[in-house]
Short mmCIF file of C-alpha atoms and ligand atoms in Angstrom, two decimals:
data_model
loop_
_atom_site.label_atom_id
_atom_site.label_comp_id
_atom_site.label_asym_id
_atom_site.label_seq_id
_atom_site.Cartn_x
_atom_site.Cartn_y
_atom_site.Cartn_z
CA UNK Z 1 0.00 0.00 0.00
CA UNK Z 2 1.46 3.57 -0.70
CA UNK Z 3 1.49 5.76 1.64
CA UNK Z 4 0.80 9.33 0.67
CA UNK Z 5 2.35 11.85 2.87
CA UNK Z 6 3.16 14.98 2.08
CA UNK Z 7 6.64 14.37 2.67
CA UNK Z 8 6.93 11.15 1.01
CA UNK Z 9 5.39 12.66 -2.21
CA UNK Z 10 7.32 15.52 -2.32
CA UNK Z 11 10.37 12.78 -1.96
CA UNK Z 12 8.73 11.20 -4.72
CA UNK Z 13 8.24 13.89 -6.89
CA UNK Z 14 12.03 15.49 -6.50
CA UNK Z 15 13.67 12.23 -6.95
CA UNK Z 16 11.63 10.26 -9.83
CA UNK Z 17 12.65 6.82 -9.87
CA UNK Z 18 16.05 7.61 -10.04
CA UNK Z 19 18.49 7.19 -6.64
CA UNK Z 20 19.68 10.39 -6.43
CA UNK Z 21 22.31 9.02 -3.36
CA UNK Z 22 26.25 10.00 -4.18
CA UNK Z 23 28.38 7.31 -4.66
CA UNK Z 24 29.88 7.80 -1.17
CA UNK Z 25 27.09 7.98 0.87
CA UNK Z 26 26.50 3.53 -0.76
CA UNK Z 27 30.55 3.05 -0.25
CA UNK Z 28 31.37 -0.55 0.64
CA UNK Z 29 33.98 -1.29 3.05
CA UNK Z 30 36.60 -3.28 1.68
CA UNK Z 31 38.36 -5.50 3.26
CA UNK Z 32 41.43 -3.65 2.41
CA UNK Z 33 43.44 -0.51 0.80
CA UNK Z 34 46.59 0.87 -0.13
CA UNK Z 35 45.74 4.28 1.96
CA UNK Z 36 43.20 4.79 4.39
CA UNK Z 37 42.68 8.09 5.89
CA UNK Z 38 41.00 8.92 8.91
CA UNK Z 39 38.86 12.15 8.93
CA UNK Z 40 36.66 13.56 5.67
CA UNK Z 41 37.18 17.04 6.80
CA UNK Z 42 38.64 19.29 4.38
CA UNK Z 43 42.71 18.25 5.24
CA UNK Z 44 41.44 14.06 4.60
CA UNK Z 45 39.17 14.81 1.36
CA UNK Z 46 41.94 17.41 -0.02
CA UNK Z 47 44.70 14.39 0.75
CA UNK Z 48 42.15 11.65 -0.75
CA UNK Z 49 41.86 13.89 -3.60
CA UNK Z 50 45.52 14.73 -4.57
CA UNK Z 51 46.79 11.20 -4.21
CA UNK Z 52 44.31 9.68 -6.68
CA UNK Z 53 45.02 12.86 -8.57
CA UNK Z 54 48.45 13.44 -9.18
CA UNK Z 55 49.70 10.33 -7.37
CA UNK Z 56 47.77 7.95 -9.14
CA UNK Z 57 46.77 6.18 -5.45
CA UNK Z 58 43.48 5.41 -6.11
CA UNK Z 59 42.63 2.63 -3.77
CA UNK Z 60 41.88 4.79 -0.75
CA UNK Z 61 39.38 4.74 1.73
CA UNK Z 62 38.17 8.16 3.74
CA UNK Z 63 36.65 7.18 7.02
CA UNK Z 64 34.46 9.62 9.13
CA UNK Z 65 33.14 8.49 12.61
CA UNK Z 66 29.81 11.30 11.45
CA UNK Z 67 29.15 12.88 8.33
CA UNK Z 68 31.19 14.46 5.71
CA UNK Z 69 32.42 17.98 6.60
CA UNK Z 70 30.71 17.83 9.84
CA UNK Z 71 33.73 18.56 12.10
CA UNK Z 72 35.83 21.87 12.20
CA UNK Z 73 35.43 21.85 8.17
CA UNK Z 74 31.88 22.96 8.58
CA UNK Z 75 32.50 25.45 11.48
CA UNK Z 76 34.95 27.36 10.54
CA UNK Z 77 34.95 31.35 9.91
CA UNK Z 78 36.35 30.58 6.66
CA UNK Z 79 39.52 33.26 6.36
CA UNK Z 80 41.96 32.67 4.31
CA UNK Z 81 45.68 34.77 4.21
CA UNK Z 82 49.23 33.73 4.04
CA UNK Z 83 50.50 36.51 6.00
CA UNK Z 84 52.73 34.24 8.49
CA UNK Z 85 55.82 35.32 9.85
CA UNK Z 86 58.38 32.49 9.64
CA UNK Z 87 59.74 31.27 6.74
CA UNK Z 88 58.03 27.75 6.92
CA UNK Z 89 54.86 28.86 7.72
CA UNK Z 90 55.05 31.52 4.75
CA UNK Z 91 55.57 29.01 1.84
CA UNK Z 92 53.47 26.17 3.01
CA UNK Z 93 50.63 28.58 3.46
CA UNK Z 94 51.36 31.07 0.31
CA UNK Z 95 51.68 27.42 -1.34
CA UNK Z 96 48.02 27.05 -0.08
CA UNK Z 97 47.00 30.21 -1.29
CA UNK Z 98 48.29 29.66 -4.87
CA UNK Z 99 46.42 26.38 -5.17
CA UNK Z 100 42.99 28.50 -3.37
CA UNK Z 101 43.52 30.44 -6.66
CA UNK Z 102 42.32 28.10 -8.99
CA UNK Z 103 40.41 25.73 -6.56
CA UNK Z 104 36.70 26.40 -8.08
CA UNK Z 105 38.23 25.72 -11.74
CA UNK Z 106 40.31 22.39 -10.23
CA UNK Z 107 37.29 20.65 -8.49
CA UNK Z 108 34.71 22.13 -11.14
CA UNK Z 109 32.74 23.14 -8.14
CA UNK Z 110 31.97 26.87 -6.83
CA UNK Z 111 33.59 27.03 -3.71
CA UNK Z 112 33.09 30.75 -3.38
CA UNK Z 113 36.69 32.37 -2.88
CA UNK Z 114 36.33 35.52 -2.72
CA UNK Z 115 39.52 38.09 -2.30
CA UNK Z 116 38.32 40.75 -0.54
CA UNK Z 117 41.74 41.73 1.36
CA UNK Z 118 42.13 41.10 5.15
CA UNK Z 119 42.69 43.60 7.64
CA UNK Z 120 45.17 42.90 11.08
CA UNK Z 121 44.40 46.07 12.98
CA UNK Z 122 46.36 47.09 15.85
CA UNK Z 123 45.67 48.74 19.02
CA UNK Z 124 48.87 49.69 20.50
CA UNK Z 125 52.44 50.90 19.19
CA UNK Z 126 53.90 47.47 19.77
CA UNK Z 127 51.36 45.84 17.86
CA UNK Z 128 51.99 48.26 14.95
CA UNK Z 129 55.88 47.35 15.49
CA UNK Z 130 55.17 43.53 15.62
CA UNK Z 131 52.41 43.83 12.35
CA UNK Z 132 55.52 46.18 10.31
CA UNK Z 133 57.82 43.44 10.90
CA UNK Z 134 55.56 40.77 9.95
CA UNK Z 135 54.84 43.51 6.90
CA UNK Z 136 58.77 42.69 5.81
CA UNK Z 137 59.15 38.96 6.41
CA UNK Z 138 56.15 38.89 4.46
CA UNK Z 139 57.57 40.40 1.13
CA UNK Z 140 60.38 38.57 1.48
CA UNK Z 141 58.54 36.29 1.13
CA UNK Z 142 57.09 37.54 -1.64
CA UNK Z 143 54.03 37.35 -0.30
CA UNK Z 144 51.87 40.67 -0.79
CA UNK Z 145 51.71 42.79 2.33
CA UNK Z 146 50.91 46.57 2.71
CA UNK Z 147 51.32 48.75 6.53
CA UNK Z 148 48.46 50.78 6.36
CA UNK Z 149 47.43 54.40 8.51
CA UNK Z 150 44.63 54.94 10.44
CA UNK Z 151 43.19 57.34 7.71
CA UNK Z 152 43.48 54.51 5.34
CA UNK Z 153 41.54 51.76 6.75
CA UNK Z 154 39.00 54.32 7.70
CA UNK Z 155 38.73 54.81 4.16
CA UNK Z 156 38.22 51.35 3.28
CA UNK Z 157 36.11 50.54 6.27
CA UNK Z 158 33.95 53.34 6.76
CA UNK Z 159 31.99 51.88 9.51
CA UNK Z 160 34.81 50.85 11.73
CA UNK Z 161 35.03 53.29 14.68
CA UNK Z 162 38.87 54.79 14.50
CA UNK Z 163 38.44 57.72 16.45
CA UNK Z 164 41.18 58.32 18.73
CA UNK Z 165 38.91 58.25 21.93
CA UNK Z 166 37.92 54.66 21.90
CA UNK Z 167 38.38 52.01 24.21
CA UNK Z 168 39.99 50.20 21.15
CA UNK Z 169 42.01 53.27 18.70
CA UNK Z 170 42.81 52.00 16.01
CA UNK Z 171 46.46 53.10 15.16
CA UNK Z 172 46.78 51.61 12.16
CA UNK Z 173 46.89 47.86 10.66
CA UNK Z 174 48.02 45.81 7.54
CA UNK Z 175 46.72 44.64 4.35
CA UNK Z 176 46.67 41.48 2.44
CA UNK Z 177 44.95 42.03 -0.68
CA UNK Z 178 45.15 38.68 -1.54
CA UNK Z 179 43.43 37.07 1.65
CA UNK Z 180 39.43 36.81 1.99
CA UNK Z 181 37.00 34.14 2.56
CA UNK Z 182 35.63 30.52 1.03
CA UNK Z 183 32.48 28.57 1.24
CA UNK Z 184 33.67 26.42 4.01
CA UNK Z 185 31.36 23.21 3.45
CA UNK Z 186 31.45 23.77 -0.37
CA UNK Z 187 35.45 22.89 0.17
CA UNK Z 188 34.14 19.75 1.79
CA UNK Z 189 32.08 18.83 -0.75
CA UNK Z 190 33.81 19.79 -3.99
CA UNK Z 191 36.99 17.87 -2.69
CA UNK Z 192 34.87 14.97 -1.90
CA UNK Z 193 32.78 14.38 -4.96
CA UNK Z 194 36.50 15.02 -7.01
CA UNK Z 195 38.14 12.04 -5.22
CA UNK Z 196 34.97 9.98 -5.23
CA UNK Z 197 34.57 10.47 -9.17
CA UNK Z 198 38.71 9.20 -8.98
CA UNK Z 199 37.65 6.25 -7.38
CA UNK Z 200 38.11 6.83 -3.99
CA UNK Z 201 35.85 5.34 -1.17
CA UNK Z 202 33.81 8.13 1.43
CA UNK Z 203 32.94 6.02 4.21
CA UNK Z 204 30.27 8.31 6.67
CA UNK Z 205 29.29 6.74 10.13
CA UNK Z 206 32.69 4.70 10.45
CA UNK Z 207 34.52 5.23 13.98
CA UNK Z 208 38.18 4.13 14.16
CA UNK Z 209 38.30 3.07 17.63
CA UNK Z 210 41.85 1.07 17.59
CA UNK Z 211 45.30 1.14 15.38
CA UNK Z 212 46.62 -2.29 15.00
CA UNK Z 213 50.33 -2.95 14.62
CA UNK Z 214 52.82 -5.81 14.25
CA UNK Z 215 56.95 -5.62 14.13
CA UNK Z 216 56.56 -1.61 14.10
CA UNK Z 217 54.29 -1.33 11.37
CA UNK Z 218 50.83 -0.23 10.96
CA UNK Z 219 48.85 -3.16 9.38
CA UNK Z 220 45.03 -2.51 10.37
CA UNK Z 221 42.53 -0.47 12.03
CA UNK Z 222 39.56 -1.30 14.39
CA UNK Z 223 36.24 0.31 13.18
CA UNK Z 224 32.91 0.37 14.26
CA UNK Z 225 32.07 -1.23 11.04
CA UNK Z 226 34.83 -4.01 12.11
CA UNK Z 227 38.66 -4.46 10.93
CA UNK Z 228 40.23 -2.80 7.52
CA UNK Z 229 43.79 -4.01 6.69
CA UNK Z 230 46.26 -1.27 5.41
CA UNK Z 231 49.67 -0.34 4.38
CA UNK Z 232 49.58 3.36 5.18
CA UNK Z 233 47.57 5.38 7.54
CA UNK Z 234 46.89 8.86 7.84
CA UNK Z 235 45.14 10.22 10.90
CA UNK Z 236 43.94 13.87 9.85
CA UNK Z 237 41.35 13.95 12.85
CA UNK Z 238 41.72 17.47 13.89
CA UNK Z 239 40.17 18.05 17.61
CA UNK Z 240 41.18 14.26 18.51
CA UNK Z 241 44.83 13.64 17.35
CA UNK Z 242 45.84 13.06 20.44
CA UNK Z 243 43.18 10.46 21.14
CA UNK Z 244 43.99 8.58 17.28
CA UNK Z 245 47.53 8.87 18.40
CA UNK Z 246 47.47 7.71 21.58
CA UNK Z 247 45.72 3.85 20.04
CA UNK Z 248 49.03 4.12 18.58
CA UNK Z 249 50.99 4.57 21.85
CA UNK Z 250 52.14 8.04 20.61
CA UNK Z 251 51.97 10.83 22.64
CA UNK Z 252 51.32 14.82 21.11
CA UNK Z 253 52.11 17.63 22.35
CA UNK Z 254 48.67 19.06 21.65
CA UNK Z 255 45.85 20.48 24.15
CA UNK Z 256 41.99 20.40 22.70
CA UNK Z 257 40.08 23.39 22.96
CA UNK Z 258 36.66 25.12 21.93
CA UNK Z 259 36.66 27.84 19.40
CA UNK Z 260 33.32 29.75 19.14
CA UNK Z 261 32.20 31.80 16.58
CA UNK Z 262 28.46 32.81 15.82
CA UNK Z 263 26.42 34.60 12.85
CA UNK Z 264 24.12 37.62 12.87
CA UNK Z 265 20.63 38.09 10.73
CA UNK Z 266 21.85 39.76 6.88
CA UNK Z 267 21.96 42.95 6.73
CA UNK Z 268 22.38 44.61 3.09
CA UNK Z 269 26.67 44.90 2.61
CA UNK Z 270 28.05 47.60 4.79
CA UNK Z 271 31.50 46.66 4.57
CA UNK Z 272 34.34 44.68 2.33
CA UNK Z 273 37.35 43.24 3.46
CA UNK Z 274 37.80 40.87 6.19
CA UNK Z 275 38.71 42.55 9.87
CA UNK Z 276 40.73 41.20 12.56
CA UNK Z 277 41.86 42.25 15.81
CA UNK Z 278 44.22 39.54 17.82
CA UNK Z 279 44.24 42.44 20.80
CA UNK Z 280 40.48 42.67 21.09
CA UNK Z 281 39.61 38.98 20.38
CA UNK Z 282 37.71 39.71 17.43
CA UNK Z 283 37.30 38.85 14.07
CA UNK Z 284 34.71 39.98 11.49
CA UNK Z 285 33.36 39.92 7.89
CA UNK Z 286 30.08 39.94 6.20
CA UNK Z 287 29.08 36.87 4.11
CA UNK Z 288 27.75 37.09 -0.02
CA UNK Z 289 24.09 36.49 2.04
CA UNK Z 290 24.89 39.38 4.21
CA UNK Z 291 25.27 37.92 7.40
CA UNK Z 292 28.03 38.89 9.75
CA UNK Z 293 30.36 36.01 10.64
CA UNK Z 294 32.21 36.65 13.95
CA UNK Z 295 34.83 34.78 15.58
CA UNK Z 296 36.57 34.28 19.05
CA UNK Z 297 39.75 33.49 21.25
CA UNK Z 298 39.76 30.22 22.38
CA UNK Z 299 38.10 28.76 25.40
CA UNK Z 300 41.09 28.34 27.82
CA UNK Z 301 40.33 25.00 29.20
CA UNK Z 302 41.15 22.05 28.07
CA UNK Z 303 37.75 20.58 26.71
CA UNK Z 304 35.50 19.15 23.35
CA UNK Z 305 32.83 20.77 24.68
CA UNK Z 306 30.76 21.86 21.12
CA UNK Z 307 28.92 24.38 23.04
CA UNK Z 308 31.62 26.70 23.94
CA UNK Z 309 31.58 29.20 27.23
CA UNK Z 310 29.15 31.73 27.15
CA UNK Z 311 31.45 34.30 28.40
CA UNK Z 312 33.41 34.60 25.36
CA UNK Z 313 30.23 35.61 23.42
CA UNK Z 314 29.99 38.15 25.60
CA UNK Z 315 33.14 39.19 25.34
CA UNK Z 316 33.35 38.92 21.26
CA UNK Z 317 29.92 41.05 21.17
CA UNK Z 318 30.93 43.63 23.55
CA UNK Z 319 34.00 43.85 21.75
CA UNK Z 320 32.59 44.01 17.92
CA UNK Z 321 29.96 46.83 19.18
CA UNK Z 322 33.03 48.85 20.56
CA UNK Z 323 34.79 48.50 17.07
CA UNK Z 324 31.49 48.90 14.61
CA UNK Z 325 28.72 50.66 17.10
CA UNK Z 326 26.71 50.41 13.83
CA UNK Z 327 26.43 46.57 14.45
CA UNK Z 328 24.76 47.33 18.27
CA UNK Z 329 21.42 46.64 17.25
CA UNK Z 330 22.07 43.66 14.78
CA UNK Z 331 20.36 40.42 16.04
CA UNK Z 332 22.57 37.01 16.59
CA UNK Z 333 21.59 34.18 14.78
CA UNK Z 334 23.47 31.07 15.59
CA UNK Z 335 26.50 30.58 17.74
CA UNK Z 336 28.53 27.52 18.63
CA UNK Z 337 32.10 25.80 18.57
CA UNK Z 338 34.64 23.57 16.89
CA UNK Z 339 37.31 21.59 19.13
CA UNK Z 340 40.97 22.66 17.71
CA UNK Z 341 44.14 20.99 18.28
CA UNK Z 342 46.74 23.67 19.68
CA UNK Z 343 50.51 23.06 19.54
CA UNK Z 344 52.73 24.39 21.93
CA UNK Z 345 54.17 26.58 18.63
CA UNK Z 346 50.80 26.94 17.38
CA UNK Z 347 52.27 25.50 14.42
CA UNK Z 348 50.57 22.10 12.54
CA UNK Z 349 52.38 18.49 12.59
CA UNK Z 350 52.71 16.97 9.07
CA UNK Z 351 54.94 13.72 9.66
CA UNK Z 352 56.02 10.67 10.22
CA UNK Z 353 55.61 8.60 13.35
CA UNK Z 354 57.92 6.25 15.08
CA UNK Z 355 55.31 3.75 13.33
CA UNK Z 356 56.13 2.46 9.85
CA UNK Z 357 53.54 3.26 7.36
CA UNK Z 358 51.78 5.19 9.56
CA UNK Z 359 51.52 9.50 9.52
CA UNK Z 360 49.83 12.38 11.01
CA UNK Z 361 48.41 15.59 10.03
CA UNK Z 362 47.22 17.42 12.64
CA UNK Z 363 47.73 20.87 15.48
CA UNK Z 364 46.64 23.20 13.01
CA UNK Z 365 44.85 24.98 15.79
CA UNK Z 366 42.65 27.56 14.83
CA UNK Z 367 44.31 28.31 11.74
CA UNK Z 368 43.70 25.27 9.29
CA UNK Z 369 41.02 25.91 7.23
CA UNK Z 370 43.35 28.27 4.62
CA UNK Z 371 45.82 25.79 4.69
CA UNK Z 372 43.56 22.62 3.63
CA UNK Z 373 44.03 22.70 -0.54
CA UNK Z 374 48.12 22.63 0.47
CA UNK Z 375 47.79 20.71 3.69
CA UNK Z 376 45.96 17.95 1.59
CA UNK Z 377 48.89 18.52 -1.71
CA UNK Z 378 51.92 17.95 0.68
CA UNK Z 379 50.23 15.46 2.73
CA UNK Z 380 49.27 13.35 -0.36
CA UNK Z 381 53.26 13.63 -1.39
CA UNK Z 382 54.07 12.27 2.17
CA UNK Z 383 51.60 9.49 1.86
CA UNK Z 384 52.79 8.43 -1.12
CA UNK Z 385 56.92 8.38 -1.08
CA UNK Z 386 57.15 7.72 2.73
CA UNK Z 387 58.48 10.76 3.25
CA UNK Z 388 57.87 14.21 4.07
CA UNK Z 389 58.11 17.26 1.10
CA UNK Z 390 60.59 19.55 1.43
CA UNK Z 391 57.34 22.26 1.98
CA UNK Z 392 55.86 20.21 5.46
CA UNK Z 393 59.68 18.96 6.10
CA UNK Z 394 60.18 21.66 9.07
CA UNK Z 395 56.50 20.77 10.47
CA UNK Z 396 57.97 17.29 11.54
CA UNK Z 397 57.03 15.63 15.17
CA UNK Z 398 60.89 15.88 15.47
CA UNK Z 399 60.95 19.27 16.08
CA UNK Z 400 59.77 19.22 19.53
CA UNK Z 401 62.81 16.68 20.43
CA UNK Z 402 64.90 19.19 18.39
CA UNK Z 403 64.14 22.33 19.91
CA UNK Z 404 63.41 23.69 15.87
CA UNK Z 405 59.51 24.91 17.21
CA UNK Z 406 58.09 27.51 14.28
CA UNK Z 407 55.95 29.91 17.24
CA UNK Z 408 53.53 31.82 15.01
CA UNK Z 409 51.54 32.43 18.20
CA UNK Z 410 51.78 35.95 16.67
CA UNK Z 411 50.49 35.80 13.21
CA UNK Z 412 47.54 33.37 14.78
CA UNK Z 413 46.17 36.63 14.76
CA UNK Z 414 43.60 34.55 17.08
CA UNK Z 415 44.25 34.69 20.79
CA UNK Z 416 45.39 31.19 22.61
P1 LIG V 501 37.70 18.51 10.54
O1 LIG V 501 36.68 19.02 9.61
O2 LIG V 501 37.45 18.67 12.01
O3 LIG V 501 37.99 17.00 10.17
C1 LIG V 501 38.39 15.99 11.08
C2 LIG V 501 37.39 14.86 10.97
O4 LIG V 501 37.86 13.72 11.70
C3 LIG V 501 36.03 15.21 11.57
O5 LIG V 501 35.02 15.16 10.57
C4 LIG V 501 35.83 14.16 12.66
O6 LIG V 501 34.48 13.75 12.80
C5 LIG V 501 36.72 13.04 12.17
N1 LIG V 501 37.12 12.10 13.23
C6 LIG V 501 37.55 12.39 14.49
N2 LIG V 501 37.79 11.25 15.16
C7 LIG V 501 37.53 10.22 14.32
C8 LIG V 501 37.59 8.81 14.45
N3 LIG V 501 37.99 8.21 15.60
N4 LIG V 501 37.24 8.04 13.39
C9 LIG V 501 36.84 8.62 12.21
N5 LIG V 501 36.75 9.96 12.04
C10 LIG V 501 37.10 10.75 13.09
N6 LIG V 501 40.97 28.22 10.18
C11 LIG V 501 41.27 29.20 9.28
O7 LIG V 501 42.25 29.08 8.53
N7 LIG V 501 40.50 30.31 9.15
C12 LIG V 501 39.43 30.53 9.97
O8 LIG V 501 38.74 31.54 9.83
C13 LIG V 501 39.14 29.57 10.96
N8 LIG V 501 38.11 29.77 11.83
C14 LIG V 501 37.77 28.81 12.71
C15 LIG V 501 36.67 29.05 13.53
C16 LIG V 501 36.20 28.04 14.37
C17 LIG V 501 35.00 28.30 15.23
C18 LIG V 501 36.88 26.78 14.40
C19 LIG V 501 36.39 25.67 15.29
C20 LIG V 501 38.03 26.57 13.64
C21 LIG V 501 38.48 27.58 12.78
N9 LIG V 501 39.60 27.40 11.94
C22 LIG V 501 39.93 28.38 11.02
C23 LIG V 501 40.40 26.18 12.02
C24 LIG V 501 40.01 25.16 10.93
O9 LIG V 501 38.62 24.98 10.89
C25 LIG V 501 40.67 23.81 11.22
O10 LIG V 501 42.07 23.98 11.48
C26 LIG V 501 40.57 22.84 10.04
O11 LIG V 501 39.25 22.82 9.54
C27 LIG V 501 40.96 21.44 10.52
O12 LIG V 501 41.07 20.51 9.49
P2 LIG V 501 39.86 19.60 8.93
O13 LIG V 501 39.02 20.47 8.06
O14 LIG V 501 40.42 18.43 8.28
O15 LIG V 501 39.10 19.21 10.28
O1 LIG V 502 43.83 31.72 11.14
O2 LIG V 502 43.17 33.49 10.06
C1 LIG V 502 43.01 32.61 10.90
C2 LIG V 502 41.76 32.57 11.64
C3 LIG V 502 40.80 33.50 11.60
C4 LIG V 502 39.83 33.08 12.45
C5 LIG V 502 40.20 31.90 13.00
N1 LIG V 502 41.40 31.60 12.49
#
């Protein structure tokens, strides 16, 4: 007997007879692969994607204990720059950059770059001093940086309050023209349906709850949909490295916290580039729908709570209404939090482990989502010569035995 709810027809009516379902929501488990990778947020999907791609790796599995782009992929404030201070950090993330470039055109799907230049504003002469030197490094870089006056970011945000009275003056700040925003989840999804159309398996709802090894080698993992054999593993779980690592018997030097961020009702545009302030704990832009996307410091203790601490709402609203009184009135529309995975350098890890066959890419704190289209490229390399390219070399576990940290607690530009 049918039954004719209204639901069920409309169903009925989108979908035909045909079954609309992707190809990697029906994945079958094999019983084995080359490369599995643990995590479809944007660093596993990108990885997925450019081994198939350019490595020719094709039989690869991409398992998610929920759904695709459901962790910090989905919940991120989407900024994108390449304005890091140390030399490492500039070319993998310039690298990153390059590749954002052409990303719509690469995956054939929209995923809504837009470079609308991002604004570091500073508060205080040292801040100016620290954002002029990061100015320099930059260009040596040759990544594009401009120092900007007070007078000039007025001019190109009109309805940020820079009068010299504030509780915040602003007394100047830099420019990346190049920097902006991207459709977060549309990352997700365009790298996904790329590496699924190259043959490689999505797997949604599939926990790994235990890393199996023999004679120092990785050789299987323990799922909730039972036990997949494999020569090389990559864990790119950010918010739980530490607990995929420690199956493993490897310790991280990591710590887990929430990051909060929230969006406001759309308003028609009132302002362009991207806005942040690492003194104030505040950073702002308005979407292509007109919403305001704001974003937070982290929530200082240790936690994976996905509701974050009120308090830092607070904070981040009575801070944005000191910087743009025009926003006083707006109405909030949705708040809530990712867990990220802070290094001690708030730099990532992209290495090797002391087990054979089996690497991490994780610790990108709350600074990953530009970096996933390169993350993914240099991971993809790693994964596929057993060894690290000369790009992630410096972001090695090793460093932390070696002293060699990369601290770009400064250009985090968030505050930790
Ligand atoms: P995720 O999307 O979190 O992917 C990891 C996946 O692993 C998840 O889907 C998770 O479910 C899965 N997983 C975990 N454990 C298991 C398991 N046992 N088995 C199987 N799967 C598992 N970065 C920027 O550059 N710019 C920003 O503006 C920015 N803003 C941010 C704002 C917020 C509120 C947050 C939370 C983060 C922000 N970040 C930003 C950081 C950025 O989002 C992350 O660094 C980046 O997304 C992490 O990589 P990912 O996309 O692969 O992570
Ligand atoms: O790394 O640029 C960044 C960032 C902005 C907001 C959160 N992280």
């Amino acid at each position: 007997m049918q039954f004719y709810s209204l639901p069920n027809l409309i169903r009925r009516g989108l979908r035909g007879h045909r079954d609309w379902t992707p190809a990697w929501r029906k994945a079958q488990l094999r019983p084995s692969y080359d490369v599995i990778i643990v995590g479809a947020g944007g660093h596993g999907l990108a990885t997925a994607y450019y081994l198939a791609k350019l490595h020719g790796v094709t039989n690869v599995a991409v398992l998610e204990r929920g759904w695709l782009g459901g962790g910090n992929i989905g919940r991120n404030t989407a900024i994108v720059r390449s304005n890091y201070l140390w030399d490492a950090s500039a070319h993998i993330y310039e690298f990153s950059l390059k590749l954002w470039e052409s990303l719509s055109q690469e995956l054939n799907y929209n995923v809504m770059f837009s470079q609308r230049g991002l604004l570091n504003i500073a508060h205080s002469e040292q801040e100016l001093h620290d954002l002029a030197r990061r100015v320099g490094a930059n260009r040596l870089n040759g990544i594009d940086a401009e120092l900007l006056s007070t007078e000039e970011i007025s001019k190109r945000v009109p309805v940020l309050n820079t009068s010299p009275d504030t509780r915040y003056p602003v007394l100047g700040g830099t420019l990346q023209r190049r920097g902006g925003v991207a459709r977060h989840d549309a990352v997700a999804w365009g790298y996904a349906r790329a590496a699924d159309a190259l043959g490689v398996d999505i797997v949604e709802n599939c926990e790994v709850t235990g890393i199996r090894t023999a004679n120092g080698r990785v050789t299987a993992l323990e799922t909730t949909r039972g036990e997949i054999r494999a020569g090389t593993v990559g864990l790119v779980v950010a918010g739980n490295a530490t607990v995929l690592a420690s199956m493993a018997g490897i310790r991280l030097p990591i710590l887990s916290h929430p990051l909060q961020a929230l969006v406001t009702e759309p308003l028609k545009p009132v302002f362009d580039p991207v806005v942040m302030s690492a003194a104030v704990h505040v950073y702002v832009h308005q979407t292509d729908r007109g919403e305001l996307v704001l974003g937070a410091g982290i929530d200082a203790p240790v936690s994976y709570d996905l509701n974050g601490n009120f308090r830092i709402i607070e904070h981040v609203l009575a801070a944005v209404c000191e910087l743009f009184p025009i926003f006083s009135r707006v109405r909030m529309l949705r708040q809530w939090a990712g867990t990220v995975d802070v290094c001690p350098d708030a730099s990532p890890i992209i290495s090797g482990t002391p087990i054979k066959g089996l690497f991490m890419n994780c610790g990108w704190g709350t600074g990953g989502f530009k970096a996933t289209p390169g993350s993914g490229w240099v991971f993809a390399h790693t994964l596929a010569h057993q060894e690290p390219h000369p790009l992630n070399e410096p972001f090695s576990l090793d460093r932390f035995t070696s002293g060699a940290l990369i601290d770009e607690h400064g250009a985090a530009a968030v505050a930790h």
